[in-house]
GROMACS .gro file of C-alpha atoms in nm:
model
  219
    1MET     CA    1  -1.440  -0.383  -0.587
    2SER     CA    2  -1.704  -0.508  -0.342
    3ASN     CA    3  -1.859  -0.156  -0.338
    4TYR     CA    4  -1.889  -0.174  -0.716
    5PHE     CA    5  -2.087  -0.498  -0.701
    6ARG     CA    6  -2.324  -0.355  -0.436
    7PHE     CA    7  -2.377  -0.047  -0.654
    8LEU     CA    8  -2.442  -0.265  -0.957
    9LYS     CA    9  -2.697  -0.477  -0.771
   10ILE     CA   10  -2.886  -0.175  -0.642
   11ASN     CA   11  -2.898   0.016  -0.968
   12ARG     CA   12  -2.932  -0.261  -1.219
   13ASN     CA   13  -3.313  -0.268  -1.194
   14LYS     CA   14  -3.348   0.114  -1.183
   15SER     CA   15  -3.167   0.174  -1.511
   16GLY     CA   16  -3.450   0.079  -1.741
   17PHE     CA   17  -3.254  -0.210  -1.893
   18SER     CA   18  -3.414  -0.549  -1.941
   19SER     CA   19  -3.296  -0.831  -1.719
   20LEU     CA   20  -3.096  -0.978  -2.010
   21GLN     CA   21  -2.927  -0.645  -2.090
   22ALA     CA   22  -2.836  -0.595  -1.725
   23ARG     CA   23  -2.682  -0.941  -1.705
   24ILE     CA   24  -2.474  -0.880  -2.019
   25MET     CA   25  -2.346  -0.551  -1.880
   26HIS     CA   26  -2.263  -0.726  -1.554
   27ILE     CA   27  -2.061  -0.997  -1.732
   28ILE     CA   28  -1.871  -0.738  -1.939
   29MET     CA   29  -1.774  -0.539  -1.628
   30VAL     CA   30  -1.659  -0.852  -1.441
   31LEU     CA   31  -1.446  -0.959  -1.737
   32ALA     CA   32  -1.288  -0.612  -1.752
   33ILE     CA   33  -1.200  -0.632  -1.382
   34VAL     CA   34  -1.051  -0.983  -1.420
   35CYS     CA   35  -0.838  -0.871  -1.716
   36SER     CA   36  -0.704  -0.574  -1.523
   37LEU     CA   37  -0.609  -0.798  -1.231
   38VAL     CA   38  -0.424  -1.036  -1.464
   39GLU     CA   39  -0.219  -0.748  -1.604
   40MET     CA   40  -0.135  -0.637  -1.249
   41ARG     CA   41   0.025  -0.971  -1.150
   42PRO     CA   42   0.375  -0.931  -1.006
   43THR     CA   43   0.663  -0.974  -1.253
   44SER     CA   44   0.804  -1.255  -1.040
   45VAL     CA   45   0.494  -1.463  -1.110
   46LEU     CA   46   0.503  -1.396  -1.481
   47ALA     CA   47   0.877  -1.466  -1.493
   48ALA     CA   48   0.864  -1.821  -1.354
   49GLY     CA   49   1.026  -2.068  -1.593
   50SER     CA   50   1.080  -2.443  -1.606
   51THR     CA   51   1.344  -2.633  -1.410
   52TYR     CA   52   1.516  -2.920  -1.591
   53TYR     CA   53   1.707  -3.175  -1.384
   54VAL     CA   54   2.027  -3.359  -1.478
   55ASP     CA   55   2.170  -3.660  -1.294
   56LYS     CA   56   2.371  -3.920  -1.482
   57THR     CA   57   2.404  -4.126  -1.162
   58ASN     CA   58   2.029  -4.188  -1.162
   59THR     CA   59   1.948  -4.513  -1.344
   60SER     CA   60   1.620  -4.358  -1.456
   61CYS     CA   61   1.790  -4.071  -1.640
   62SER     CA   62   1.708  -4.026  -2.008
   63ASP     CA   63   1.772  -3.754  -2.262
   64SER     CA   64   1.452  -3.866  -2.433
   65GLY     CA   65   1.231  -3.769  -2.141
   66THR     CA   66   1.113  -3.429  -2.025
   67GLY     CA   67   1.373  -3.384  -1.750
   68LEU     CA   68   1.118  -3.195  -1.542
   69ALA     CA   69   1.131  -3.423  -1.237
   70PRO     CA   70   1.433  -3.502  -1.016
   71ALA     CA   71   1.330  -3.869  -1.023
   72ALA     CA   72   1.343  -3.877  -1.406
   73PRO     CA   73   1.627  -3.641  -1.501
   74PHE     CA   74   1.830  -3.593  -1.816
   75CYS     CA   75   2.162  -3.778  -1.839
   76THR     CA   76   2.360  -3.488  -1.988
   77ILE     CA   77   2.387  -3.117  -1.915
   78GLY     CA   78   2.398  -3.052  -2.288
   79LYS     CA   79   2.043  -3.184  -2.327
   80GLY     CA   80   1.920  -2.930  -2.074
   81ALA     CA   81   2.119  -2.654  -2.243
   82ASN     CA   82   1.967  -2.735  -2.581
   83ILE     CA   83   1.606  -2.695  -2.468
   84ALA     CA   84   1.632  -2.425  -2.199
   85ILE     CA   85   1.491  -2.085  -2.289
   86ALA     CA   86   1.479  -1.749  -2.110
   87GLY     CA   87   1.368  -1.792  -1.750
   88ASP     CA   88   1.455  -2.164  -1.729
   89THR     CA   89   1.694  -2.338  -1.490
   90VAL     CA   90   1.910  -2.645  -1.559
   91ARG     CA   91   1.976  -2.800  -1.217
   92VAL     CA   92   2.253  -3.063  -1.206
   93LEU     CA   93   2.209  -3.292  -0.907
   94ALA     CA   94   2.510  -3.525  -0.914
   95GLY     CA   95   2.779  -3.680  -1.130
   96SER     CA   96   3.095  -3.610  -1.330
   97TYR     CA   97   3.036  -3.496  -1.690
   98THR     CA   98   3.288  -3.535  -1.974
   99GLU     CA   99   3.115  -3.285  -2.198
  100THR     CA  100   3.149  -2.930  -2.321
  101ILE     CA  101   2.831  -2.730  -2.266
  102SER     CA  102   2.775  -2.491  -2.555
  103ILE     CA  103   2.468  -2.283  -2.479
  104PRO     CA  104   2.266  -2.212  -2.796
  105LYS     CA  105   2.018  -1.955  -2.663
  106SER     CA  106   2.030  -1.637  -2.455
  107GLY     CA  107   1.817  -1.538  -2.162
  108SER     CA  108   1.674  -1.189  -2.126
  109SER     CA  109   1.661  -0.914  -1.866
  110GLY     CA  110   1.492  -1.056  -1.556
  111LEU     CA  111   1.471  -1.397  -1.727
  112PRO     CA  112   1.820  -1.547  -1.735
  113ILE     CA  113   1.899  -1.905  -1.826
  114THR     CA  114   2.053  -2.054  -1.512
  115PHE     CA  115   2.288  -2.352  -1.483
  116SER     CA  116   2.310  -2.454  -1.119
  117ALA     CA  117   2.504  -2.743  -0.965
  118ALA     CA  118   2.468  -2.929  -0.640
  119SER     CA  119   2.781  -2.977  -0.431
  120GLY     CA  120   3.028  -3.220  -0.590
  121VAL     CA  121   2.908  -3.193  -0.950
  122THR     CA  122   3.215  -3.195  -1.180
  123VAL     CA  123   3.257  -3.106  -1.547
  124THR     CA  124   3.581  -3.202  -1.725
  125GLY     CA  125   3.512  -3.104  -2.087
  126ASN     CA  126   3.513  -3.323  -2.395
  127GLY     CA  127   3.892  -3.371  -2.406
  128LEU     CA  128   3.963  -3.143  -2.703
  129ALA     CA  129   4.247  -2.891  -2.669
  130ILE     CA  130   4.046  -2.642  -2.877
  131SER     CA  131   3.683  -2.575  -2.779
  132GLY     CA  132   3.694  -2.849  -2.519
  133GLY     CA  133   3.628  -2.655  -2.199
  134ALA     CA  134   3.343  -2.713  -1.958
  135PHE     CA  135   3.124  -2.416  -2.054
  136ARG     CA  136   3.162  -2.232  -2.382
  137LEU     CA  137   2.951  -1.921  -2.457
  138SER     CA  138   2.982  -1.702  -2.764
  139GLY     CA  139   2.753  -1.410  -2.846
  140LYS     CA  140   2.515  -1.482  -2.559
  141SER     CA  141   2.353  -1.275  -2.284
  142TYR     CA  142   2.181  -1.325  -1.949
  143ILE     CA  143   2.334  -1.662  -1.862
  144ILE     CA  144   2.418  -1.774  -1.506
  145VAL     CA  145   2.667  -2.053  -1.431
  146ASP     CA  146   2.674  -2.131  -1.058
  147GLY     CA  147   2.830  -2.385  -0.827
  148PHE     CA  148   3.022  -2.616  -1.063
  149THR     CA  149   3.354  -2.790  -1.004
  150ILE     CA  150   3.544  -2.770  -1.332
  151ALA     CA  151   3.861  -2.975  -1.341
  152GLY     CA  152   4.121  -3.092  -1.591
  153THR     CA  153   3.973  -2.945  -1.909
  154ALA     CA  154   4.205  -2.953  -2.210
  155ASP     CA  155   4.084  -2.606  -2.309
  156TYR     CA  156   3.980  -2.307  -2.094
  157GLY     CA  157   3.768  -2.415  -1.800
  158ILE     CA  158   3.503  -2.153  -1.882
  159TYR     CA  159   3.521  -1.962  -2.212
  160ILE     CA  160   3.308  -1.651  -2.269
  161SER     CA  161   3.336  -1.441  -2.587
  162GLY     CA  162   3.139  -1.153  -2.740
  163SER     CA  163   2.875  -1.173  -2.468
  164ASN     CA  164   2.708  -0.955  -2.206
  165ASN     CA  165   2.523  -0.986  -1.876
  166ILE     CA  166   2.688  -1.315  -1.788
  167THR     CA  167   2.714  -1.425  -1.423
  168LEU     CA  168   2.978  -1.675  -1.310
  169SER     CA  169   2.941  -1.749  -0.941
  170ASN     CA  170   3.070  -1.999  -0.683
  171ASN     CA  171   3.253  -2.219  -0.933
  172HIS     CA  172   3.586  -2.395  -0.867
  173VAL     CA  173   3.801  -2.412  -1.180
  174SER     CA  174   4.135  -2.595  -1.171
  175ASN     CA  175   4.398  -2.765  -1.388
  176SER     CA  176   4.280  -2.616  -1.717
  177GLY     CA  177   4.495  -2.662  -2.028
  178SER     CA  178   4.734  -2.928  -2.152
  179PRO     CA  179   5.084  -2.788  -2.097
  180VAL     CA  180   5.246  -3.117  -2.202
  181SER     CA  181   5.116  -3.056  -2.555
  182GLY     CA  182   5.189  -2.681  -2.535
  183SER     CA  183   4.825  -2.583  -2.483
  184THR     CA  184   4.827  -2.355  -2.178
  185ARG     CA  185   4.489  -2.216  -2.080
  186ALA     CA  186   4.332  -1.980  -1.827
  187GLY     CA  187   4.076  -2.122  -1.588
  188ILE     CA  188   3.817  -1.853  -1.673
  189TYR     CA  189   3.864  -1.667  -2.001
  190ILE     CA  190   3.653  -1.357  -2.073
  191ASN     CA  191   3.692  -1.208  -2.423
  192SER     CA  192   3.510  -0.899  -2.558
  193THR     CA  193   3.242  -0.936  -2.292
  194THR     CA  194   3.068  -0.656  -2.102
  195ASN     CA  195   2.834  -0.588  -1.809
  196SER     CA  196   2.901  -0.920  -1.643
  197THR     CA  197   2.976  -1.050  -1.293
  198ILE     CA  198   3.244  -1.292  -1.173
  199SER     CA  199   3.183  -1.356  -0.805
  200GLY     CA  200   3.280  -1.613  -0.542
  201ASN     CA  201   3.482  -1.832  -0.779
  202THR     CA  202   3.807  -2.013  -0.703
  203SER     CA  203   4.043  -2.057  -0.998
  204ASP     CA  204   4.369  -2.236  -0.916
  205TYR     CA  205   4.639  -2.469  -1.052
  206ASN     CA  206   4.560  -2.377  -1.412
  207SER     CA  207   4.835  -2.376  -1.675
  208SER     CA  208   4.785  -2.003  -1.740
  209HIS     CA  209   4.593  -1.720  -1.571
  210GLY     CA  210   4.331  -1.797  -1.310
  211ILE     CA  211   4.089  -1.539  -1.454
  212LEU     CA  212   4.175  -1.349  -1.773
  213LEU     CA  213   3.977  -1.051  -1.909
  214THR     CA  214   4.087  -0.937  -2.252
  215ASN     CA  215   3.997  -0.755  -2.576
  216GLY     CA  216   3.783  -0.476  -2.437
  217SER     CA  217   3.600  -0.670  -2.168
  218ASN     CA  218   3.466  -0.411  -1.922
  219ASN     CA  219   3.194  -0.329  -1.669
   0.00000   0.00000   0.00000
């Protein structure tokens, strides 16, 4: 590129153009080069999304704020789930959460929506025997759930249905279901879901299967 500018400087006054015309041509060429460099930026730079923080133990937490700073986080994981879009991360820093996280939007290839927990973060669901697990995904794609302790949910610990390209990693799911009321549940339930990864999880002491894949779940 530096050779181009030297060539332009040498030949600008030999071309017969007026000084104004030469300057206009110079500006046009520089803009063209800048545009080409923008289009050549690495995908990783273009793919950077927002990180939303959740910490109910922080007295400054608020679901009315932006959640973009660890010092001013959201109070609920559900708030982060509701606003996260492809490429975003919901990072849970501390606390025990009695909520069921239903994720309304999908990520996309190379731009997943990531839910990531610090050590010790626990989700216990909303207490309902039906649809009361910790994470509940239906018809979604490119979602990552990583590092959560999920304990004592009345429903499945993690419920995935009709989805694809889901990653469940490094979660500990235990004591799912309410056998006293006849509601036995798997810790991780995967229904009609394809092209997904279950890796590094521990699923124990549930009232039914630890990990159950059913209804055509494959790959």
